[in-house]
């Protein structure tokens, strides 16, 4: 287990209550109590309902596969790494309940994992985490003497997925902060922060770390229509951490860049193909184009769990189409509401990973990352 998660409990039954981990020898970011996800004493998954932020901080508990799928689909839990962590924890919690009722078997788990993997299509971290749970389940069903032992193995793996993500966030924070000059103003899109991960974020981890290093950075957070993750979530968590943040509407990005008010752009990712094409929140591609036109470096930050080497390019990344109800359009108008877009590798200056920064040509640098 990552030592940072030990402070308030883990697989043994507690919840991790700080988003900025507490372990002083490896983590010294200021303490914050965002209480994003954890285990409840009853064994359920307890999470902060992100649809209600920033106005209300409401926690919900889910025990069943259906409830966790609903939470993922509705974006109560969201962000590529946190979707994977939530799915793994949801499978573990539901399996424990199933074992208590005497019904945890291979058929039940296969069906549950299959449905969980389809909760949302774009972030590959979901399938990645479910596959890890499948692997552990297969081993445990083969080895274990009783259903409770299978459930324990699943919970340990879910906790490992979470702990490893916290560790990867820390590493991306260090690698990403090195790209941020003293006094820089950094634009970020959507939410790739603590609210999207099991630790301090991906892109936003670089911002927290640079802030903590005393670089005196400022952050510009785009609103991120239609669900406003930038204005509601990124601005919320950065403000809580004391990082100076200014929200802009999405359509202000070009003029802000033209005024030379931005030194670099950094975003997260939901899936990265073998050639370095990046799927991320809708609007990311437009920001990358704008950054390139204005000679501003455009960076992406993502852990290795976000890479999908089975896809040669971004052309085949599945793009989630969300409900028309999310778009404020006149009745009678047709609505097209893609939740993600694909930024071509050619306009990405570098990708920050938990194993350091990879640069073009991405085909080779990404292959080396996984060697
Ligand atoms: O639809 P969401 O809110 O889940 O989209 C989230 C994003 O696009 C994030 O930028 C991405 O998952 C990176 S998270 C570290």
PDB file of N, CA and C in Angstrom, residues 165-201:
ATOM      1  N   UNK A 165      -2.311   4.572  -8.111  1.00  0.00           N
ATOM      2  CA  UNK A 165      -2.660   5.813  -8.805  1.00  0.00           C
ATOM      3  C   UNK A 165      -2.154   7.026  -8.021  1.00  0.00           C
ATOM      4  N   UNK A 166      -2.312   6.980  -6.702  1.00  0.00           N
ATOM      5  CA  UNK A 166      -1.816   8.099  -5.873  1.00  0.00           C
ATOM      6  C   UNK A 166      -0.312   8.287  -6.099  1.00  0.00           C
ATOM      7  N   UNK A 167       0.377   7.180  -6.182  1.00  0.00           N
ATOM      8  CA  UNK A 167       1.831   7.217  -6.406  1.00  0.00           C
ATOM      9  C   UNK A 167       2.150   7.807  -7.790  1.00  0.00           C
ATOM     10  N   UNK A 168       1.382   7.374  -8.788  1.00  0.00           N
ATOM     11  CA  UNK A 168       1.630   7.868 -10.157  1.00  0.00           C
ATOM     12  C   UNK A 168       1.339   9.367 -10.251  1.00  0.00           C
ATOM     13  N   UNK A 169       0.317   9.817  -9.512  1.00  0.00           N
ATOM     14  CA  UNK A 169       0.003  11.261  -9.500  1.00  0.00           C
ATOM     15  C   UNK A 169       1.200  12.041  -8.972  1.00  0.00           C
ATOM     16  N   UNK A 170       1.761  11.527  -7.894  1.00  0.00           N
ATOM     17  CA  UNK A 170       2.917  12.200  -7.290  1.00  0.00           C
ATOM     18  C   UNK A 170       4.060  12.297  -8.311  1.00  0.00           C
ATOM     19  N   UNK A 171       4.298  11.206  -9.013  1.00  0.00           N
ATOM     20  CA  UNK A 171       5.400  11.193  -9.990  1.00  0.00           C
ATOM     21  C   UNK A 171       5.118  12.166 -11.139  1.00  0.00           C
ATOM     22  N   UNK A 172       3.858  12.213 -11.601  1.00  0.00           N
ATOM     23  CA  UNK A 172       3.515  13.170 -12.678  1.00  0.00           C
ATOM     24  C   UNK A 172       3.649  14.603 -12.180  1.00  0.00           C
ATOM     25  N   UNK A 173       3.326  14.802 -10.915  1.00  0.00           N
ATOM     26  CA  UNK A 173       3.478  16.142 -10.338  1.00  0.00           C
ATOM     27  C   UNK A 173       4.925  16.597 -10.411  1.00  0.00           C
ATOM     28  N   UNK A 174       5.831  15.716 -10.038  1.00  0.00           N
ATOM     29  CA  UNK A 174       7.262  16.079 -10.058  1.00  0.00           C
ATOM     30  C   UNK A 174       7.742  16.324 -11.488  1.00  0.00           C
ATOM     31  N   UNK A 175       7.383  15.397 -12.391  1.00  0.00           N
ATOM     32  CA  UNK A 175       7.859  15.533 -13.782  1.00  0.00           C
ATOM     33  C   UNK A 175       7.221  16.747 -14.456  1.00  0.00           C
ATOM     34  N   UNK A 176       5.930  16.976 -14.187  1.00  0.00           N
ATOM     35  CA  UNK A 176       5.234  18.093 -14.828  1.00  0.00           C
ATOM     36  C   UNK A 176       5.700  19.435 -14.300  1.00  0.00           C
ATOM     37  N   UNK A 177       5.964  19.513 -13.000  1.00  0.00           N
ATOM     38  CA  UNK A 177       6.384  20.795 -12.410  1.00  0.00           C
ATOM     39  C   UNK A 177       7.706  21.260 -13.023  1.00  0.00           C
ATOM     40  N   UNK A 178       8.514  20.304 -13.428  1.00  0.00           N
ATOM     41  CA  UNK A 178       9.811  20.669 -14.018  1.00  0.00           C
ATOM     42  C   UNK A 178       9.632  21.412 -15.346  1.00  0.00           C
ATOM     43  N   UNK A 179       8.471  21.276 -15.963  1.00  0.00           N
ATOM     44  CA  UNK A 179       8.217  21.969 -17.241  1.00  0.00           C
ATOM     45  C   UNK A 179       7.656  23.373 -17.025  1.00  0.00           C
ATOM     46  N   UNK A 180       7.353  23.703 -15.784  1.00  0.00           N
ATOM     47  CA  UNK A 180       6.672  24.980 -15.505  1.00  0.00           C
ATOM     48  C   UNK A 180       7.682  26.016 -14.998  1.00  0.00           C
ATOM     49  N   UNK A 181       7.877  27.097 -15.752  1.00  0.00           N
ATOM     50  CA  UNK A 181       8.848  28.109 -15.312  1.00  0.00           C
ATOM     51  C   UNK A 181       8.350  28.915 -14.113  1.00  0.00           C
ATOM     52  N   UNK A 182       9.285  29.506 -13.424  1.00  0.00           N
ATOM     53  CA  UNK A 182       8.976  30.409 -12.310  1.00  0.00           C
ATOM     54  C   UNK A 182       7.981  31.483 -12.774  1.00  0.00           C
ATOM     55  N   UNK A 183       6.959  31.715 -11.981  1.00  0.00           N
ATOM     56  CA  UNK A 183       6.021  32.801 -12.250  1.00  0.00           C
ATOM     57  C   UNK A 183       5.099  32.568 -13.438  1.00  0.00           C
ATOM     58  N   UNK A 184       5.035  31.336 -13.942  1.00  0.00           N
ATOM     59  CA  UNK A 184       4.253  31.069 -15.158  1.00  0.00           C
ATOM     60  C   UNK A 184       2.744  31.169 -14.892  1.00  0.00           C
ATOM     61  N   UNK A 185       2.033  31.522 -15.960  1.00  0.00           N
ATOM     62  CA  UNK A 185       0.569  31.408 -15.952  1.00  0.00           C
ATOM     63  C   UNK A 185       0.217  30.220 -16.842  1.00  0.00           C
ATOM     64  N   UNK A 186      -0.511  29.275 -16.269  1.00  0.00           N
ATOM     65  CA  UNK A 186      -0.758  27.988 -16.930  1.00  0.00           C
ATOM     66  C   UNK A 186      -2.254  27.820 -17.162  1.00  0.00           C
ATOM     67  N   UNK A 187      -2.621  27.490 -18.387  1.00  0.00           N
ATOM     68  CA  UNK A 187      -4.031  27.234 -18.682  1.00  0.00           C
ATOM     69  C   UNK A 187      -4.293  25.733 -18.621  1.00  0.00           C
ATOM     70  N   UNK A 188      -5.388  25.342 -17.955  1.00  0.00           N
ATOM     71  CA  UNK A 188      -5.791  23.933 -17.951  1.00  0.00           C
ATOM     72  C   UNK A 188      -7.282  23.844 -18.274  1.00  0.00           C
ATOM     73  N   UNK A 189      -7.694  22.658 -18.713  1.00  0.00           N
ATOM     74  CA  UNK A 189      -9.057  22.455 -19.210  1.00  0.00           C
ATOM     75  C   UNK A 189      -9.708  21.318 -18.436  1.00  0.00           C
ATOM     76  N   UNK A 190     -11.012  21.394 -18.279  1.00  0.00           N
ATOM     77  CA  UNK A 190     -11.769  20.358 -17.583  1.00  0.00           C
ATOM     78  C   UNK A 190     -11.211  20.194 -16.167  1.00  0.00           C
ATOM     79  N   UNK A 191     -11.264  19.004 -15.626  1.00  0.00           N
ATOM     80  CA  UNK A 191     -10.664  18.768 -14.316  1.00  0.00           C
ATOM     81  C   UNK A 191      -9.779  17.540 -14.393  1.00  0.00           C
ATOM     82  N   UNK A 192      -8.489  17.757 -14.258  1.00  0.00           N
ATOM     83  CA  UNK A 192      -7.512  16.671 -14.209  1.00  0.00           C
ATOM     84  C   UNK A 192      -6.770  16.771 -12.884  1.00  0.00           C
ATOM     85  N   UNK A 193      -7.553  16.985 -11.834  1.00  0.00           N
ATOM     86  CA  UNK A 193      -6.977  17.202 -10.513  1.00  0.00           C
ATOM     87  C   UNK A 193      -7.277  16.073  -9.554  1.00  0.00           C
ATOM     88  N   UNK A 194      -7.230  16.405  -8.273  1.00  0.00           N
ATOM     89  CA  UNK A 194      -7.506  15.412  -7.240  1.00  0.00           C
ATOM     90  C   UNK A 194      -8.885  14.787  -7.431  1.00  0.00           C
ATOM     91  N   UNK A 195      -9.832  15.586  -7.897  1.00  0.00           N
ATOM     92  CA  UNK A 195     -11.190  15.084  -8.073  1.00  0.00           C
ATOM     93  C   UNK A 195     -11.293  14.045  -9.195  1.00  0.00           C
ATOM     94  N   UNK A 196     -10.261  13.959 -10.015  1.00  0.00           N
ATOM     95  CA  UNK A 196     -10.304  13.039 -11.158  1.00  0.00           C
ATOM     96  C   UNK A 196      -9.436  11.802 -10.948  1.00  0.00           C
ATOM     97  N   UNK A 197      -8.788  11.708  -9.793  1.00  0.00           N
ATOM     98  CA  UNK A 197      -7.790  10.647  -9.595  1.00  0.00           C
ATOM     99  C   UNK A 197      -7.862  10.092  -8.171  1.00  0.00           C
ATOM    100  N   UNK A 198      -6.912   9.208  -7.862  1.00  0.00           N
ATOM    101  CA  UNK A 198      -6.790   8.706  -6.493  1.00  0.00           C
ATOM    102  C   UNK A 198      -5.737   9.461  -5.704  1.00  0.00           C
ATOM    103  N   UNK A 199      -5.192  10.513  -6.282  1.00  0.00           N
ATOM    104  CA  UNK A 199      -4.138  11.274  -5.605  1.00  0.00           C
ATOM    105  C   UNK A 199      -4.298  12.756  -5.861  1.00  0.00           C
ATOM    106  N   UNK A 200      -3.219  13.413  -6.298  1.00  0.00           N
ATOM    107  CA  UNK A 200      -3.277  14.876  -6.464  1.00  0.00           C
ATOM    108  C   UNK A 200      -3.533  15.292  -7.910  1.00  0.00           C
ATOM    109  N   UNK A 201      -3.895  14.338  -8.760  1.00  0.00           N
ATOM    110  CA  UNK A 201      -4.246  14.696 -10.130  1.00  0.00           C
ATOM    111  C   UNK A 201      -3.178  14.282 -11.130  1.00  0.00           C
TER     112      UNK A 201
END
